[in-house]
């Protein structure tokens, strides 16, 4: 009976969700809103009686929905995109999150809520919805516009910062406080985990997926990807992070695979199924009576989200050097909250640190702002024109001067090249230090919690020394690579700073001295950091000295091997990031269609074809072109029949050769109607 009850509940969820989403699609509303509404309809708080009996099973499926939702967001995330978005996304996302977090926290205190509710409210208001915005821009046909690329960049940075925020919120919920040391430790450990997983994953997993894809089996590829998804999610949980972090991270790694197109196609139906259950489960928690009781906070929070996000995102985009028109469009496109807010709200409930009313309030605000999203994007141009007309001329002129000034920033080419080279080397050094830290932290983790599958010898006191020596050997390639990079950095700095008054013969010697000083100083710093991170594993002093001598000998003997190993790993990482996704090969077109073209024409009011049936227009007889599709605000018609009426405002898709399309264009324009 337990199985029958669960099947009944799942059937109710899917049937009601399907019906409500059909209605939402009919009125051109996001399907996410339909899922939430379906949850409200069948929920235990909606009269006359609840339609769901086994809530626990539904919430278990909803947790799987979180995994697949975050995994799909990771698949849309791309490290290549992050490289292109630049400072605009970083400034815009950081400014938005800081200000919205502050506003949310103050609103919570204003309504007399406790400190933890206010903190979680601020976090929920600070992250926009990637899923909703991407779908809204696609439906409005604005995904390819320049401002949309900036929006996508800000969303990418927001997703990263949201992961950091979730980790910090977990720490706050567990301890009740969050001091600067705890923040530094939490962020540091998170960065080590992210960097280690990303680097190791980017070197190994795309090659694994490419190998599996060679078998041409969709089933094998799907199972492999799901195994990686659940495996990394489990690893994140074991290390004290959320399952959402692991799912998002493995999705971002797989996104760099050349088979990402095929993987997205295989994952799409699975993701749709469990995501639907996730959003329905959100609706199940909404209490209509509670929403009426908190109507005033909902209105205040909704207005704050819309106004605050429009202002902060527009300001951040403008500060980064974009004009007011682009900045306002970016702000109007990011004025809502979504899936990350639900995940943060779920975190507060699961940890039992937030009040029950906070979750339905966040969901309601998300639903309202989701409704407004398409209208805000559509009205962006009108707001920009209004600003251009009403804003003081002096203000507009000064803003244009600032935008031009930021765009002209730049210096001497030689200095600029050197600065880029220094940044690149410093980033690589920092990444190597992070990976070294990850190895040492992992060794400490295994020392405190030795797995049962390890031989019993490793469970004794001697395992700490063995673990430390193993971790130290594994870090040697990074030590050597950083030493070489520090030498090169010292040579470059010396070349930039040494004055021309020094003789050429002395200049080389001075450069060598500076390079060695920089390299030795940096190496000593790395060694001290390694000893600090592995302090729980360090053997007695005499044994430590002996082991350090052994390490030095190993490094001297295998120096070239370590350099080659690091170089191969670096090349493999660069190849993964530079690899382009494989395009799915479409079957060749028949020869009869190779000369055919498609063109979309707008039916203007008063045009010759407006208000007439397709057979009355006799388009094919007049021009040779054929109507193959009609797009309307309420519906899309593919291959319409001869009795379909062409209405003013329709977007008509025509098929024909270039000269046939040229003959058809005047029939859809106002001038042709007048001349007729």
XYZ file of C-alpha atoms in Angstrom:
676
model
C 0.000 0.000 0.000
C 2.912 2.307 0.669
C 3.956 2.047 -2.974
C 0.377 2.609 -4.186
C 0.053 5.723 -2.016
C 3.273 7.180 -3.355
C 2.241 6.450 -6.944
C -1.095 8.149 -6.296
C 0.610 11.243 -4.892
C 3.029 11.407 -7.812
C 0.142 11.070 -10.270
C -1.707 13.943 -8.572
C 1.435 16.118 -8.672
C 2.081 15.499 -12.363
C -1.543 15.812 -13.509
C -2.260 19.057 -11.660
C 1.146 20.501 -12.586
C 0.520 19.656 -16.238
C -2.929 21.291 -16.269
C -1.778 24.463 -14.510
C 1.327 24.846 -16.693
C -0.835 24.545 -19.812
C -2.894 27.456 -18.525
C 0.272 29.442 -17.732
C 1.626 28.775 -21.199
C -1.697 29.880 -22.701
C -1.343 33.233 -20.926
C 2.433 33.382 -21.626
C 3.508 33.070 -17.991
C 6.621 31.164 -16.764
C 6.037 27.453 -16.176
C 7.830 27.753 -12.817
C 4.921 29.856 -11.611
C 2.546 27.105 -12.738
C 4.426 24.471 -10.741
C 4.280 26.573 -7.573
C 0.578 27.266 -8.105
C -0.043 23.539 -8.585
C 1.605 22.899 -5.215
C -0.660 25.450 -3.569
C -3.753 23.834 -5.106
C -2.965 20.302 -3.916
C -1.247 21.361 -0.686
C -2.391 20.537 2.852
C -3.185 24.181 3.599
C -5.729 24.608 0.792
C -9.368 23.590 1.461
C -11.421 21.490 1.250
C -8.938 18.627 1.857
C -5.307 17.772 1.015
C -4.679 15.683 -2.093
C -1.192 14.548 -1.004
C -0.846 11.838 1.628
C 2.884 10.990 1.770
C 4.534 14.397 2.005
C 7.863 12.892 3.075
C 8.238 10.977 -0.194
C 7.418 14.077 -2.239
C 9.999 16.113 -0.340
C 12.584 13.378 -0.966
C 11.914 13.728 -4.690
C 12.130 17.498 -4.242
C 15.646 17.092 -2.832
C 16.530 15.229 -6.004
C 15.004 18.198 -7.819
C 17.513 20.476 -6.086
C 20.344 18.257 -7.326
C 19.136 18.276 -10.927
C 18.227 21.976 -10.855
C 21.683 22.981 -9.630
C 23.311 20.489 -11.986
C 21.461 22.033 -14.954
C 22.501 25.517 -13.831
C 26.080 24.255 -13.724
C 25.749 22.940 -17.278
C 24.714 26.447 -18.384
C 27.664 27.937 -16.486
C 30.884 28.213 -18.459
C 34.377 29.161 -17.382
C 34.840 30.621 -20.861
C 31.883 32.936 -20.217
C 33.407 33.949 -16.894
C 36.606 34.963 -18.681
C 34.645 37.165 -21.095
C 32.302 38.988 -18.724
C 35.154 40.877 -17.086
C 34.853 43.550 -14.467
C 31.262 44.506 -15.328
C 29.795 41.271 -13.989
C 31.984 41.316 -10.883
C 31.129 44.910 -9.959
C 27.431 44.550 -10.770
C 26.937 41.258 -8.932
C 28.955 42.287 -5.859
C 27.209 45.635 -5.510
C 23.786 44.043 -5.943
C 24.387 41.285 -3.393
C 25.833 43.608 -0.738
C 23.079 46.225 -0.980
C 20.192 43.751 -1.279
C 21.520 41.726 1.658
C 21.684 44.910 3.730
C 18.170 45.981 2.702
C 16.713 42.534 3.410
C 18.366 42.409 6.828
C 17.068 45.885 7.737
C 13.535 45.036 6.542
C 13.511 41.961 8.747
C 14.558 43.983 11.772
C 12.006 46.685 10.876
C 9.170 44.150 11.079
C 10.456 42.855 14.408
C 11.740 39.496 13.131
C 14.626 37.799 14.892
C 18.215 38.187 13.758
C 18.474 34.814 11.985
C 15.266 35.421 9.996
C 16.601 38.834 8.944
C 19.953 37.373 7.854
C 18.316 34.664 5.748
C 15.864 37.194 4.277
C 18.777 39.371 3.160
C 20.434 36.352 1.542
C 17.224 35.357 -0.246
C 16.762 38.824 -1.724
C 20.322 39.150 -3.013
C 20.363 36.499 -5.795
C 18.434 36.776 -9.065
C 17.007 33.758 -10.892
C 19.140 32.434 -13.751
C 16.413 30.070 -14.957
C 13.610 32.641 -15.066
C 15.708 35.386 -16.669
C 17.161 33.124 -19.355
C 13.680 31.833 -20.258
C 12.176 35.340 -20.248
C 14.876 36.760 -22.534
C 14.541 33.797 -24.892
C 10.746 34.132 -25.093
C 11.044 37.869 -25.799
C 13.701 37.306 -28.475
C 16.331 39.424 -26.691
C 18.911 36.742 -25.841
C 21.325 37.942 -28.538
C 21.261 41.635 -27.633
C 24.406 43.155 -26.047
C 22.756 43.924 -22.699
C 21.667 40.267 -22.432
C 25.311 39.137 -22.483
C 26.019 41.433 -19.537
C 23.013 39.993 -17.699
C 24.302 36.462 -18.266
C 27.716 37.500 -16.961
C 26.264 38.983 -13.782
C 24.195 35.831 -13.265
C 27.335 33.684 -13.563
C 29.124 35.691 -10.867
C 25.978 35.682 -8.714
C 25.824 31.890 -8.899
C 29.404 31.653 -7.644
C 28.815 34.129 -4.812
C 25.562 32.353 -3.922
C 27.495 29.132 -3.348
C 29.842 31.004 -1.005
C 26.826 32.553 0.740
C 25.194 29.146 1.293
C 28.388 27.866 2.924
C 28.582 30.933 5.180
C 24.910 30.670 6.133
C 25.444 27.051 7.127
C 28.262 28.196 9.425
C 26.097 30.933 10.940
C 23.234 28.498 11.513
C 25.485 25.963 13.257
C 27.347 28.386 15.544
C 24.971 31.349 15.779
C 27.800 33.804 15.086
C 30.212 34.588 12.307
C 33.446 36.408 13.144
C 36.118 37.521 10.706
C 38.306 34.508 11.436
C 35.443 32.127 10.794
C 34.603 33.919 7.546
C 38.227 33.695 6.388
C 38.443 30.011 7.289
C 35.097 29.166 5.646
C 35.905 31.064 2.454
C 39.454 29.698 2.387
C 38.371 26.082 2.745
C 35.614 26.593 0.186
C 38.050 28.095 -2.321
C 40.448 25.183 -1.782
C 37.612 22.717 -2.385
C 36.390 24.587 -5.467
C 39.846 25.000 -6.994
C 40.935 21.423 -6.344
C 37.719 19.928 -7.662
C 37.681 22.192 -10.715
C 41.295 21.597 -11.714
C 41.238 17.833 -11.156
C 37.818 17.596 -12.772
C 38.734 19.693 -15.815
C 41.837 17.591 -16.444
C 40.168 14.173 -16.071
C 36.385 14.273 -16.531
C 36.098 15.748 -20.069
C 38.439 12.994 -21.257
C 36.374 10.375 -19.445
C 33.181 11.691 -21.034
C 34.837 11.787 -24.456
C 35.863 8.147 -24.010
C 32.331 7.098 -23.012
C 30.813 9.104 -25.882
C 32.844 7.062 -28.390
C 30.579 4.070 -27.741
C 27.671 6.004 -29.325
C 25.364 4.864 -26.509
C 23.092 7.546 -25.047
C 22.208 5.244 -22.169
C 25.862 4.740 -21.203
C 26.591 8.468 -21.432
C 23.541 9.404 -19.338
C 24.329 6.886 -16.590
C 27.954 8.043 -16.472
C 26.942 11.689 -16.139
C 24.363 10.882 -13.435
C 26.970 8.857 -11.556
C 29.371 11.810 -11.610
C 26.568 14.162 -10.524
C 25.564 12.114 -7.492
C 29.163 11.217 -6.636
C 30.428 14.804 -6.436
C 27.228 15.864 -4.634
C 27.915 13.168 -2.032
C 31.547 14.303 -1.753
C 30.400 17.864 -1.037
C 28.045 16.626 1.698
C 30.774 14.480 3.269
C 33.053 17.525 3.425
C 30.385 19.584 5.163
C 29.037 21.532 2.170
C 25.579 21.462 0.631
C 24.446 18.985 -1.986
C 23.617 22.005 -4.178
C 27.295 22.994 -4.240
C 28.436 19.583 -5.435
C 25.757 19.391 -8.130
C 26.511 22.885 -9.423
C 30.256 22.247 -9.431
C 30.142 18.991 -11.375
C 27.736 20.612 -13.835
C 30.221 23.437 -14.430
C 33.009 20.915 -15.044
C 30.960 18.833 -17.483
C 29.970 22.084 -19.249
C 33.551 22.259 -20.560
C 33.217 18.896 -22.304
C 32.960 18.900 -26.090
C 29.879 16.651 -25.770
C 27.960 19.177 -23.676
C 25.267 19.568 -26.363
C 24.397 15.876 -26.290
C 24.546 15.772 -22.473
C 22.139 18.691 -22.157
C 19.734 16.944 -24.507
C 19.873 13.729 -22.458
C 19.524 15.518 -19.117
C 16.706 17.853 -20.144
C 13.745 15.469 -19.577
C 15.227 14.174 -16.300
C 15.826 17.729 -15.102
C 12.299 18.802 -16.113
C 10.724 15.939 -14.173
C 12.500 16.452 -10.859
C 12.548 20.238 -11.117
C 8.773 20.168 -11.530
C 8.473 18.120 -8.322
C 10.834 20.560 -6.584
C 8.774 23.624 -7.436
C 5.505 21.823 -6.659
C 6.944 20.909 -3.253
C 7.645 24.600 -2.710
C 3.988 25.349 -3.386
C 2.955 22.645 -0.902
C 4.537 24.685 1.895
C 2.644 27.879 1.107
C -0.121 28.722 3.569
C -2.679 31.139 2.047
C -3.805 32.293 5.487
C -0.214 33.063 6.413
C 0.218 35.106 3.238
C -2.794 37.228 4.122
C -1.367 37.767 7.582
C 1.989 38.907 6.135
C 0.571 40.851 3.173
C 2.306 44.097 4.183
C 5.814 42.556 4.445
C 5.258 40.806 1.102
C 4.381 44.093 -0.622
C 7.314 45.926 0.994
C 9.786 43.165 0.124
C 8.505 42.932 -3.468
C 8.903 46.671 -4.042
C 12.356 46.552 -2.442
C 13.448 43.701 -4.712
C 12.312 45.409 -7.912
C 13.537 48.923 -7.119
C 16.703 47.800 -5.328
C 17.857 45.393 -8.028
C 17.121 47.793 -10.876
C 19.163 50.501 -9.117
C 22.104 48.376 -7.949
C 22.548 46.390 -11.173
C 22.217 49.507 -13.323
C 24.682 51.367 -11.103
C 27.216 48.528 -11.159
C 26.991 48.243 -14.953
C 27.413 52.004 -15.341
C 30.393 52.129 -12.962
C 32.049 49.436 -15.108
C 31.915 51.810 -18.087
C 28.649 51.128 -19.949
C 26.227 53.809 -21.098
C 22.975 54.599 -19.296
C 20.809 52.846 -21.894
C 22.625 49.532 -21.508
C 22.872 49.916 -17.716
C 19.135 50.464 -17.246
C 18.306 47.512 -19.477
C 20.572 45.290 -17.385
C 18.914 46.506 -14.178
C 15.406 45.930 -15.531
C 16.302 42.372 -16.538
C 17.554 41.305 -13.094
C 14.710 42.568 -10.873
C 13.483 39.297 -9.331
C 14.477 36.355 -7.141
C 14.171 32.640 -7.842
C 15.634 29.183 -7.335
C 18.608 30.151 -5.149
C 16.213 31.978 -2.830
C 14.190 28.775 -2.458
C 17.338 26.792 -1.717
C 18.449 29.313 0.912
C 14.969 29.282 2.455
C 15.007 25.457 2.479
C 18.403 25.551 4.185
C 17.014 27.702 6.991
C 14.064 25.357 7.507
C 16.154 22.178 7.377
C 18.584 23.585 9.953
C 15.618 24.801 12.052
C 17.003 28.300 12.459
C 14.312 30.310 10.623
C 10.604 30.818 11.251
C 8.043 28.949 9.161
C 6.531 32.144 7.717
C 9.773 33.142 5.972
C 9.645 30.391 3.336
C 6.152 31.151 1.917
C 6.949 34.869 1.959
C 10.066 34.286 -0.158
C 8.144 32.054 -2.569
C 5.344 34.606 -2.931
C 7.777 37.452 -3.580
C 9.534 35.291 -6.164
C 6.213 34.517 -7.879
C 5.197 38.194 -8.003
C 8.568 39.393 -9.283
C 8.561 36.566 -11.825
C 5.247 37.870 -13.153
C 6.752 41.336 -13.517
C 9.978 40.152 -15.225
C 8.729 40.037 -18.858
C 6.974 43.383 -18.488
C 10.064 45.017 -16.973
C 12.249 43.753 -19.830
C 9.713 44.968 -22.409
C 9.462 48.401 -20.792
C 13.237 48.892 -20.553
C 13.375 50.939 -23.766
C 10.507 53.180 -22.599
C 12.269 53.818 -19.274
C 15.508 54.624 -21.058
C 13.728 57.114 -23.332
C 12.002 58.672 -20.334
C 15.329 59.062 -18.553
C 16.879 60.668 -21.629
C 14.008 63.193 -21.794
C 13.598 64.012 -18.111
C 17.127 63.791 -16.701
C 19.033 67.081 -16.328
C 21.279 67.756 -19.318
C 24.285 68.377 -17.073
C 23.839 64.972 -15.425
C 23.502 63.184 -18.767
C 26.587 64.952 -20.134
C 28.693 64.109 -17.077
C 27.616 60.482 -17.284
C 28.607 60.360 -20.946
C 32.010 61.860 -20.082
C 32.516 59.198 -17.394
C 31.566 56.369 -19.785
C 33.984 57.711 -22.411
C 36.757 58.075 -19.826
C 36.407 54.492 -18.609
C 36.419 53.263 -22.195
C 39.682 55.099 -22.882
C 41.514 53.669 -19.893
C 44.820 52.120 -20.893
C 48.494 52.790 -20.661
C 51.782 52.050 -22.311
C 51.648 48.838 -24.346
C 54.820 47.467 -22.816
C 53.623 48.171 -19.276
C 50.178 46.794 -20.124
C 51.666 43.547 -21.463
C 53.893 43.211 -18.406
C 50.913 43.819 -16.103
C 48.908 41.085 -17.832
C 51.861 38.720 -17.580
C 52.311 39.463 -13.875
C 48.587 38.890 -13.218
C 48.720 35.601 -15.099
C 51.721 34.334 -13.145
C 50.309 35.470 -9.812
C 47.041 33.689 -10.584
C 48.904 30.490 -11.452
C 50.987 30.732 -8.277
C 47.856 31.267 -6.186
C 46.133 28.338 -7.900
C 49.118 26.074 -7.206
C 49.134 27.117 -3.541
C 45.407 26.378 -3.367
C 45.909 22.904 -4.829
C 48.738 22.243 -2.391
C 46.458 23.310 0.449
C 43.766 20.963 -0.840
C 46.178 18.017 -0.768
C 47.316 18.782 2.779
C 43.780 19.383 4.060
C 42.659 16.093 2.482
C 45.511 14.277 4.215
C 44.428 15.785 7.536
C 40.842 14.712 6.872
C 41.894 11.096 6.258
C 44.071 11.177 9.385
C 41.077 12.143 11.542
C 38.573 9.888 9.738
C 40.459 6.945 8.187
C 38.178 5.015 5.791
C 37.323 1.451 6.740
C 38.742 0.122 3.458
C 42.289 1.224 4.317
C 44.605 -1.507 5.698
C 44.680 -1.656 9.485
C 48.297 -0.476 9.464
C 47.107 2.925 8.315
C 44.754 3.198 11.290
C 47.614 3.282 13.802
C 49.833 6.118 14.997
C 52.230 5.729 12.096
C 49.605 6.647 9.547
C 50.043 10.368 10.265
C 53.690 10.284 9.228
C 52.901 8.241 6.118
C 50.037 10.559 5.178
C 52.213 13.644 5.675
C 55.049 12.218 3.562
C 52.605 11.163 0.819
C 50.946 14.589 0.787
C 54.335 16.322 0.748
C 55.501 14.281 -2.266
C 52.260 15.086 -4.095
C 52.791 18.806 -3.500
C 56.350 18.792 -4.884
C 55.321 19.459 -8.520
C 53.450 22.574 -7.372
C 56.372 23.716 -5.205
C 58.772 23.375 -8.111
C 56.385 25.057 -10.565
C 55.883 28.004 -8.199
C 59.633 28.325 -7.636
C 60.183 28.603 -11.396
C 57.309 31.083 -11.790
C 58.635 33.190 -8.903
C 62.049 33.297 -10.591
C 60.467 34.519 -13.824
C 58.372 37.035 -11.894
C 61.481 38.367 -10.173
C 63.292 38.746 -13.501
C 60.341 40.650 -14.985
C 59.991 42.953 -11.972
C 63.710 43.633 -12.027
C 63.588 44.456 -15.733
C 60.727 46.903 -15.162
C 62.183 48.645 -12.123
C 65.966 48.719 -12.720
C 67.013 52.138 -13.997
C 68.887 52.612 -17.232
C 71.881 54.069 -15.372
C 73.011 50.573 -14.379
C 75.562 49.088 -16.732
C 74.506 46.190 -18.904
C 76.971 43.775 -17.268
C 75.744 44.662 -13.778
C 72.092 44.673 -14.824
C 72.073 40.932 -15.522
C 73.647 40.204 -12.143
C 71.178 42.445 -10.311
C 68.291 40.794 -12.141
C 69.539 37.351 -11.132
C 69.845 38.417 -7.487
C 66.324 39.892 -7.436
C 64.896 36.802 -9.123
C 66.513 34.472 -6.573
C 65.402 36.627 -3.629
C 61.808 36.656 -4.872
C 61.869 32.906 -5.529
C 63.414 32.016 -2.146
C 61.100 34.340 -0.223
C 58.039 32.913 -1.925
C 59.231 29.338 -1.424
C 59.848 29.913 2.288
C 56.350 31.366 2.575
C 54.843 28.318 0.840
C 56.809 25.967 3.090
C 55.584 27.731 6.236
C 51.997 27.583 4.961
C 52.372 23.870 4.235
C 53.727 23.216 7.732
C 50.861 25.202 9.224
C 48.188 23.319 7.284
C 49.760 19.961 8.117
C 50.509 20.749 11.763
C 48.149 17.974 12.933
C 50.147 15.438 10.882
C 53.717 16.492 11.649
C 55.947 13.756 13.090
C 58.520 14.422 15.860
C 61.249 16.953 15.067
C 64.030 14.434 14.385
C 61.841 12.398 12.042
C 60.601 15.593 10.386
C 64.154 16.754 9.651
C 64.991 13.360 8.140
C 61.853 13.411 6.011
C 62.591 16.947 4.814
C 66.038 15.759 3.721
C 64.385 12.864 1.836
C 61.973 15.305 0.189
C 64.846 17.529 -0.891
C 66.648 14.540 -2.381
C 63.502 13.397 -4.221
C 62.968 16.901 -5.588
C 66.588 17.098 -6.807
C 66.486 13.676 -8.525
C 63.015 14.013 -10.056
C 63.115 17.763 -10.771
C 62.769 17.391 -14.540
C 60.104 14.706 -14.192
C 58.026 16.934 -11.944
C 58.406 19.837 -14.387
C 57.231 17.641 -17.271
C 54.318 16.290 -15.213
C 53.157 19.778 -14.276
C 53.544 20.978 -17.869
C 51.444 18.090 -19.187
C 48.703 18.827 -16.635
C 48.789 22.528 -17.547
C 48.527 21.729 -21.260
C 45.650 19.322 -20.592
C 43.796 22.013 -18.645
C 44.343 24.589 -21.376
C 43.174 22.139 -24.040
C 39.980 21.480 -22.082
C 39.209 25.178 -21.739
C 40.049 25.844 -25.384
C 38.058 22.887 -26.700
C 34.909 23.775 -28.589
C 31.685 21.792 -28.159
C 31.057 19.202 -30.814
C 28.289 20.137 -33.183
C 25.608 17.590 -33.819
C 25.821 16.744 -37.494
C 22.525 17.336 -39.240
C 21.624 15.229 -42.280
C 22.282 17.071 -45.553
C 19.378 18.977 -47.030
C 17.733 17.595 -50.162
C 18.950 19.335 -53.301
C 15.510 20.871 -53.827
C 15.809 22.836 -50.551
C 19.414 24.019 -50.883
C 18.346 27.163 -52.724
C 15.404 27.831 -50.384
C 15.549 30.509 -47.683
C 13.450 31.381 -44.652
C 12.443 34.930 -43.778
C 10.183 36.397 -41.093
C 7.926 39.298 -42.121
C 5.777 41.477 -39.858
C 2.145 42.053 -40.934
C 1.707 45.808 -40.575
C -1.735 47.316 -39.911
C -3.269 48.276 -43.242
C -1.058 45.944 -45.289
C -2.588 44.142 -48.258
C -2.540 40.743 -46.513
C -3.883 41.997 -43.129
C -7.279 40.529 -42.268
C -7.347 38.107 -45.213
C -7.229 34.328 -45.407
C -4.102 32.741 -46.843
C -6.028 31.374 -49.827
C -7.465 34.848 -50.515
C -4.001 36.398 -50.649
C -2.860 33.819 -53.249
C 0.724 34.385 -52.116
C 2.146 31.334 -53.829
C 0.458 32.226 -57.141
C 1.662 35.849 -56.977
C 5.202 35.381 -55.719
C 6.051 31.678 -55.461
C 6.729 31.986 -51.681
C 4.806 29.903 -49.121
C 3.632 30.620 -45.555
C 5.113 27.917 -43.295
C 4.517 29.469 -39.859
C 2.705 32.217 -37.966
C 3.792 33.570 -34.564
C 1.286 35.446 -32.414
C 1.337 36.693 -28.817
C -1.123 33.960 -27.879
C -0.062 31.057 -30.082
C 2.344 29.694 -32.673
C 0.970 28.024 -35.823
C 3.207 25.690 -37.824
C 2.277 24.938 -41.448
C -1.042 26.873 -41.354
C -3.915 25.844 -43.579
C -5.386 27.954 -46.431
C -8.273 29.120 -44.221
C -5.969 30.649 -41.569
C -6.431 34.426 -41.303
C -3.401 36.736 -41.360
C -3.830 39.347 -38.609
C -2.097 42.679 -38.129
C 0.852 42.177 -35.801
C 1.508 38.573 -36.895
C 5.072 37.414 -37.521
C 4.836 35.311 -40.685
C 7.565 32.828 -41.656
C 7.966 32.524 -45.448
C 9.827 29.866 -47.468
C 11.150 30.516 -50.963
C 14.053 31.579 -53.150
C 15.521 35.067 -52.734
C 13.629 36.539 -55.714
C 10.347 35.023 -54.467
C 10.819 36.507 -51.009
C 11.691 39.860 -52.576
C 8.338 39.828 -54.413
C 6.434 38.915 -51.252
C 7.821 41.639 -48.956
C 5.694 44.560 -50.295
C 2.475 42.653 -49.587
C 3.163 42.807 -45.834
C 4.006 46.535 -45.712
C 1.723 49.514 -45.251
C 2.943 51.236 -48.438
C 1.716 48.402 -50.621
C -1.771 48.651 -49.163
C -1.953 52.357 -49.963
C -0.699 51.904 -53.501
C -3.254 49.158 -54.040
